[in-house]
Structures are given as structure tokens and as C-alpha cells.
PDB file of C-alpha atoms in Angstrom:
ATOM      1  CA  LYS J   1      55.302   6.610 -23.226  1.00 71.00           C
ATOM      2  CA  GLY J   2      58.835   7.499 -22.612  1.00 71.00           C
ATOM      3  CA  GLY J   3      58.781  10.452 -24.702  1.00 82.00           C
ATOM      4  CA  ALA J   4      56.974   8.465 -27.723  1.00 85.00           C
ATOM      5  CA  TRP J   5      53.217   9.254 -28.811  1.00 92.00           C
ATOM      6  CA  TYR J   6      50.745   6.679 -29.448  1.00 91.00           C
ATOM      7  CA  LEU J   7      47.311   6.475 -31.228  1.00 88.00           C
ATOM      8  CA  VAL J   8      44.737   4.432 -29.670  1.00 90.00           C
ATOM      9  CA  ALA J   9      42.219   3.276 -32.239  1.00 86.00           C
ATOM     10  CA  ARG J  10      39.503   0.647 -32.932  1.00 84.00           C
ATOM     11  CA  ALA J  11      40.684  -1.987 -35.583  1.00 85.00           C
ATOM     12  CA  ALA J  12      38.686  -5.051 -36.374  1.00 88.00           C
ATOM     13  CA  GLY J  13      36.077  -4.152 -33.409  1.00 82.00           C
ATOM     14  CA  GLN J  14      39.390  -3.955 -30.748  1.00 86.00           C
ATOM     15  CA  ALA J  15      41.326  -1.124 -29.645  1.00 87.00           C
ATOM     16  CA  ARG J  16      44.970  -1.281 -30.733  1.00 89.00           C
ATOM     17  CA  SER J  17      47.868   1.161 -30.138  1.00 89.00           C
ATOM     18  CA  TYR J  18      49.690   2.777 -32.824  1.00 90.00           C
ATOM     19  CA  ARG J  19      53.285   4.348 -32.451  1.00 88.00           C
ATOM     20  CA  VAL J  20      52.728   7.648 -33.926  1.00 92.00           C
ATOM     21  CA  SER J  21      56.438   7.871 -35.445  1.00 93.00           C
ATOM     22  CA  ARG J  22      55.607   4.614 -37.582  1.00 92.00           C
ATOM     23  CA  ILE J  23      52.544   6.203 -39.066  1.00 91.00           C
ATOM     24  CA  LEU J  24      54.143   6.503 -42.665  1.00 93.00           C
ATOM     25  CA  GLU J  25      50.787   7.936 -44.332  1.00 92.00           C
ATOM     26  CA  LEU J  26      47.262   9.222 -43.417  1.00 89.00           C
ATOM     27  CA  GLU J  27      44.365  10.517 -44.594  1.00 91.00           C
ATOM     28  CA  THR J  28      42.226  13.072 -42.699  1.00 91.00           C
ATOM     29  CA  LEU J  29      38.614  12.643 -43.002  1.00 90.00           C
ATOM     30  CA  GLU J  30      35.551  14.547 -42.175  1.00 92.00           C
ATOM     31  CA  GLU J  31      33.973  11.859 -40.288  1.00 89.00           C
ATOM     32  CA  ARG J  32      33.784  11.810 -36.450  1.00 87.00           C
ATOM     33  CA  PHE J  33      33.685   8.782 -34.219  1.00 82.00           C
ATOM     34  CA  ALA J  34      31.888   8.390 -30.765  1.00 83.00           C
ATOM     35  CA  TRP J  35      33.737   7.455 -27.827  1.00 83.00           C
ATOM     36  CA  PRO J  36      32.942   3.763 -27.019  1.00 85.00           C
ATOM     37  CA  GLU J  37      30.662   3.565 -24.212  1.00 87.00           C
ATOM     38  CA  GLY J  38      32.589   2.005 -21.114  1.00 89.00           C
ATOM     39  CA  PHE J  39      35.978   2.598 -22.863  1.00 90.00           C
ATOM     40  CA  ASP J  40      38.758   3.574 -20.095  1.00 91.00           C
ATOM     41  CA  LEU J  41      41.549   4.966 -21.906  1.00 91.00           C
ATOM     42  CA  ALA J  42      43.682   4.700 -18.783  1.00 91.00           C
ATOM     43  CA  ALA J  43      43.045   0.944 -18.021  1.00 92.00           C
ATOM     44  CA  PHE J  44      43.526   0.187 -21.668  1.00 90.00           C
ATOM     45  CA  TRP J  45      46.613   1.999 -21.637  1.00 88.00           C
ATOM     46  CA  HIS J  46      47.908   0.417 -18.587  1.00 86.00           C
ATOM     47  CA  ASN J  47      47.131  -3.143 -19.715  1.00 89.00           C
ATOM     48  CA  TRP J  48      48.687  -2.622 -23.008  1.00 87.00           C
ATOM     49  CA  SER J  49      51.986  -1.178 -21.483  1.00 83.00           C
ATOM     50  CA  GLU J  50      52.050  -4.474 -18.999  1.00 81.00           C
ATOM     51  CA  ARG J  51      51.720  -6.763 -22.113  1.00 84.00           C
ATOM     52  CA  PHE J  52      53.880  -4.945 -24.006  1.00 80.00           C
ATOM     53  CA  GLU J  53      56.593  -4.732 -21.568  1.00 77.00           C
ATOM     54  CA  ALA J  54      56.149  -8.636 -20.666  1.00 74.00           C
ATOM     55  CA  SER J  55      56.620  -9.508 -24.352  1.00 82.00           C
ATOM     56  CA  VAL J  56      60.029  -7.727 -24.770  1.00 83.00           C
ATOM     57  CA  TYR J  57      61.478 -10.198 -22.181  1.00 87.00           C
ATOM     58  CA  HIS J  58      63.254 -13.010 -24.075  1.00 89.00           C
ATOM     59  CA  GLY J  59      65.375 -14.495 -20.941  1.00 95.00           C
ATOM     60  CA  GLU J  60      66.134 -13.822 -17.519  1.00 96.00           C
ATOM     61  CA  ALA J  61      69.422 -12.916 -15.420  1.00 98.00           C
ATOM     62  CA  THR J  62      69.943 -14.431 -12.024  1.00 98.00           C
ATOM     63  CA  VAL J  63      71.662 -11.788  -9.915  1.00 98.00           C
ATOM     64  CA  ARG J  64      72.397 -11.012  -6.293  1.00 98.00           C
ATOM     65  CA  LEU J  65      71.248  -7.411  -5.325  1.00 98.00           C
ATOM     66  CA  SER J  66      72.481  -5.085  -2.333  1.00 98.00           C
ATOM     67  CA  PRO J  67      69.609  -3.547  -0.306  1.00 98.00           C
ATOM     68  CA  ARG J  68      70.666  -0.116  -2.154  1.00 98.00           C
ATOM     69  CA  ALA J  69      70.193  -1.933  -5.315  1.00 98.00           C
ATOM     70  CA  MET J  70      66.482  -3.068  -4.411  1.00 97.00           C
ATOM     71  CA  THR J  71      65.392   0.455  -3.451  1.00 97.00           C
ATOM     72  CA  LEU J  72      66.881   1.641  -7.043  1.00 97.00           C
ATOM     73  CA  LEU J  73      64.976  -1.194  -8.965  1.00 95.00           C
ATOM     74  CA  PRO J  74      61.684   0.889  -9.732  1.00 93.00           C
ATOM     75  CA  HIS J  75      63.917   3.911 -10.679  1.00 93.00           C
ATOM     76  CA  PHE J  76      66.190   2.031 -13.185  1.00 93.00           C
ATOM     77  CA  PHE J  77      64.096  -0.783 -14.494  1.00 93.00           C
ATOM     78  CA  GLN J  78      60.843  -1.044 -16.456  1.00 86.00           C
ATOM     79  CA  PRO J  79      57.779  -1.912 -13.851  1.00 85.00           C
ATOM     80  CA  VAL J  80      57.479  -5.651 -15.279  1.00 86.00           C
ATOM     81  CA  ALA J  81      61.216  -6.500 -14.557  1.00 91.00           C
ATOM     82  CA  ALA J  82      61.145  -4.463 -11.240  1.00 94.00           C
ATOM     83  CA  ARG J  83      58.134  -6.393 -10.042  1.00 92.00           C
ATOM     84  CA  THR J  84      59.260  -9.532 -11.132  1.00 94.00           C
ATOM     85  CA  ALA J  85      62.651  -9.074  -9.296  1.00 96.00           C
ATOM     86  CA  ASN J  86      60.996  -8.018  -6.042  1.00 96.00           C
ATOM     87  CA  GLU J  87      58.747 -10.872  -6.129  1.00 96.00           C
ATOM     88  CA  SER J  88      61.311 -13.456  -6.667  1.00 97.00           C
ATOM     89  CA  ALA J  89      63.746 -12.229  -4.264  1.00 97.00           C
ATOM     90  CA  GLY J  90      65.110 -14.823  -1.945  1.00 97.00           C
ATOM     91  CA  PRO J  91      65.627 -13.939   1.979  1.00 98.00           C
ATOM     92  CA  PRO J  92      68.521 -11.407   2.500  1.00 97.00           C
ATOM     93  CA  ASP J  93      71.964 -13.141   3.431  1.00 97.00           C
ATOM     94  CA  GLU J  94      73.751 -11.691   6.458  1.00 97.00           C
ATOM     95  CA  ASP J  95      75.178  -8.562   4.279  1.00 96.00           C
ATOM     96  CA  GLY J  96      71.593  -7.862   3.095  1.00 97.00           C
ATOM     97  CA  TRP J  97      72.034  -9.110  -0.335  1.00 98.00           C
ATOM     98  CA  VAL J  98      69.163 -11.061  -2.130  1.00 98.00           C
ATOM     99  CA  ARG J  99      69.416 -13.577  -4.852  1.00 98.00           C
ATOM    100  CA  THR J 100      66.787 -12.635  -7.305  1.00 98.00           C
ATOM    101  CA  VAL J 101      65.980 -13.108 -10.787  1.00 98.00           C
ATOM    102  CA  ILE J 102      65.174 -10.050 -13.618  1.00 96.00           C
ATOM    103  CA  PRO J 103      63.704 -10.601 -16.741  1.00 95.00           C
ATOM    104  CA  ILE J 104      66.125  -9.375 -19.785  1.00 95.00           C
ATOM    105  CA  GLU J 105      65.661  -8.180 -23.252  1.00 92.00           C
ATOM    106  CA  SER J 106      68.894  -9.855 -24.470  1.00 95.00           C
ATOM    107  CA  ILE J 107      72.454 -10.214 -22.794  1.00 97.00           C
ATOM    108  CA  ARG J 108      73.586  -6.628 -24.509  1.00 96.00           C
ATOM    109  CA  HIS J 109      70.529  -5.152 -23.091  1.00 95.00           C
ATOM    110  CA  ALA J 110      70.800  -6.478 -19.752  1.00 97.00           C
ATOM    111  CA  HIS J 111      74.591  -5.741 -19.522  1.00 98.00           C
ATOM    112  CA  HIS J 112      73.923  -1.856 -20.318  1.00 96.00           C
ATOM    113  CA  GLU J 113      71.087  -2.236 -17.258  1.00 95.00           C
ATOM    114  CA  LEU J 114      72.622  -3.700 -14.892  1.00 97.00           C
ATOM    115  CA  LEU J 115      76.041  -1.787 -15.176  1.00 97.00           C
ATOM    116  CA  ARG J 116      74.127   1.171 -13.862  1.00 96.00           C
ATOM    117  CA  LEU J 117      74.035  -0.471 -10.718  1.00 97.00           C
ATOM    118  CA  GLY J 118      77.516  -0.500 -10.159  1.00 95.00           C
ATOM    119  CA  PRO J 119      78.585  -2.679  -7.355  1.00 96.00           C
ATOM    120  CA  GLU J 120      75.572  -3.139  -6.096  1.00 98.00           C
ATOM    121  CA  VAL J 121      74.721  -6.181  -8.103  1.00 98.00           C
ATOM    122  CA  GLU J 122      76.593  -9.415  -8.770  1.00 98.00           C
ATOM    123  CA  VAL J 123      75.285 -11.363 -11.893  1.00 98.00           C
ATOM    124  CA  LEU J 124      75.281 -15.354 -11.305  1.00 98.00           C
ATOM    125  CA  GLY J 125      73.991 -15.957 -14.699  1.00 98.00           C
ATOM    126  CA  PRO J 126      73.627 -16.611 -17.788  1.00 98.00           C
ATOM    127  CA  GLU J 127      77.474 -16.994 -17.808  1.00 98.00           C
ATOM    128  CA  GLU J 128      77.834 -14.784 -21.075  1.00 98.00           C
ATOM    129  CA  LEU J 129      76.236 -11.812 -19.019  1.00 98.00           C
ATOM    130  CA  ARG J 130      78.530 -12.635 -15.966  1.00 98.00           C
ATOM    131  CA  THR J 131      81.352 -12.604 -18.350  1.00 98.00           C
ATOM    132  CA  ARG J 132      80.893  -9.231 -19.969  1.00 98.00           C
ATOM    133  CA  MET J 133      80.014  -7.734 -16.542  1.00 98.00           C
ATOM    134  CA  SER J 134      83.410  -8.849 -15.447  1.00 97.00           C
ATOM    135  CA  GLU J 135      85.305  -7.599 -18.487  1.00 97.00           C
ATOM    136  CA  THR J 136      83.453  -4.363 -18.203  1.00 97.00           C
ATOM    137  CA  ALA J 137      84.934  -4.112 -14.701  1.00 95.00           C
ATOM    138  CA  GLU J 138      88.138  -5.170 -15.588  1.00 95.00           C
ATOM    139  CA  ALA J 139      88.592  -2.609 -18.219  1.00 94.00           C
ATOM    140  CA  LEU J 140      87.403   0.191 -16.162  1.00 92.00           C
ATOM    141  CA  GLY J 141      89.694  -0.613 -13.522  1.00 91.00           C
ATOM    142  CA  ARG J 142      92.564  -0.758 -15.696  1.00 89.00           C
ATOM    143  CA  MET J 143      91.608   2.676 -17.225  1.00 88.00           C
ATOM    144  CA  TYR J 144      91.423   4.276 -13.821  1.00 84.00           C
ATOM    145  CA  ARG J 145      94.692   2.809 -12.463  1.00 82.00           C
ATOM    146  CA  VAL J 146      96.354   3.801 -15.709  1.00 67.00           C
ATOM    147  CA  ARG J 147      95.078   7.472 -15.201  1.00 62.00           C
ATOM    148  CA  ASP J 148      95.729   7.565 -11.535  1.00 59.00           C
ATOM    149  CA  LEU J 149      99.380   6.726 -12.367  1.00 59.00           C
ATOM    150  CA  ARG J 150      99.649   9.417 -14.939  1.00 60.00           C
ATOM    151  CA  VAL J 151      97.876  11.942 -12.507  1.00 59.00           C
ATOM    152  CA  ALA J 152     100.626  11.025  -9.665  1.00 60.00           C
ATOM    153  CA  SER J 153     103.379  11.203 -12.105  1.00 60.00           C
ATOM    154  CA  ASN J 154     102.290  14.678 -13.295  1.00 63.00           C
ATOM    155  CA  THR J 155     102.226  15.885  -9.591  1.00 60.00           C
ATOM    156  CA  GLU J 156     105.552  14.777  -8.611  1.00 58.00           C
TER     157      GLU J 156
END
């Protein structure tokens, strides 16, 4: 999953997943196991992934998304977040933008994820996230204005 290896094993009578990089110690046994009858690894993994993804979200952001941003959701966001945003999207305004809700892990994480959408997203709330987005946009604007002034003065 995302470049990380997981082990699916039965413990206490139920299938569980373990991230291989977190296994600190193991012992190899000669015993073999029988694949549980009726166990569908792909279905288990799909359900486990959905539950895991949903469990990491501890808040939500209310945003306006451009039509282009709506097409980028499945490429930039986890499936649970993209699906929630699509399902909660209101009707498009006269410019095609929609108001929707995206589940977020934290303000910091949402800030980084939403910046990838550039001018295709407007954060409406929470206020702390909107402020961070605004501060970042202002800092980028200052940086490029100063750089453009230097470039222009060097070419004269």
C-alpha cells in the first residue's frame, strides 16, 4: 500500500494486517498453515484499506472547488476523501465551482494537500486552514514579485 508492505495474518480468530516495517522481531517456524476456506484477500484488503483511511480523518474542511479541481480529486486525494468530496458537493455556481466538504487528518496535512490544487480551490473553513492558505499564497506572491523585480533590473 503506497510502497509499504503489509502482512495479513490471523490472530485471535480474525484476520488482521501488520505493517512489515514495524515488525521488530520474528521467528521462522517449520509449521505451515492452511489458507482459510472462503478467505478473499482482495476483499479483505479493500475493506481494511477503506476502514483505515476513514479512521485517519479527524476533521473536515469546507471548500469551493473549480471544475478542474473536481477532476483532480481522485488523483490528489485518498479514495475516501475524494468520494466524500464528490458526494457532498453542492450544485455548481455560475462559474462551475462547487461547495463541498473534504475530510482532513489535521490542519497541517490539509494545508499541504490543498496547496497542490493551487488556484483551483478556495478554503472556506476552518478559519485556521483558510488563514494558512492565505499566508502561503501571500508569501508566494511576495517571493515571485521580488524575484521578477530582480530579473527585470538585471536585464536592463
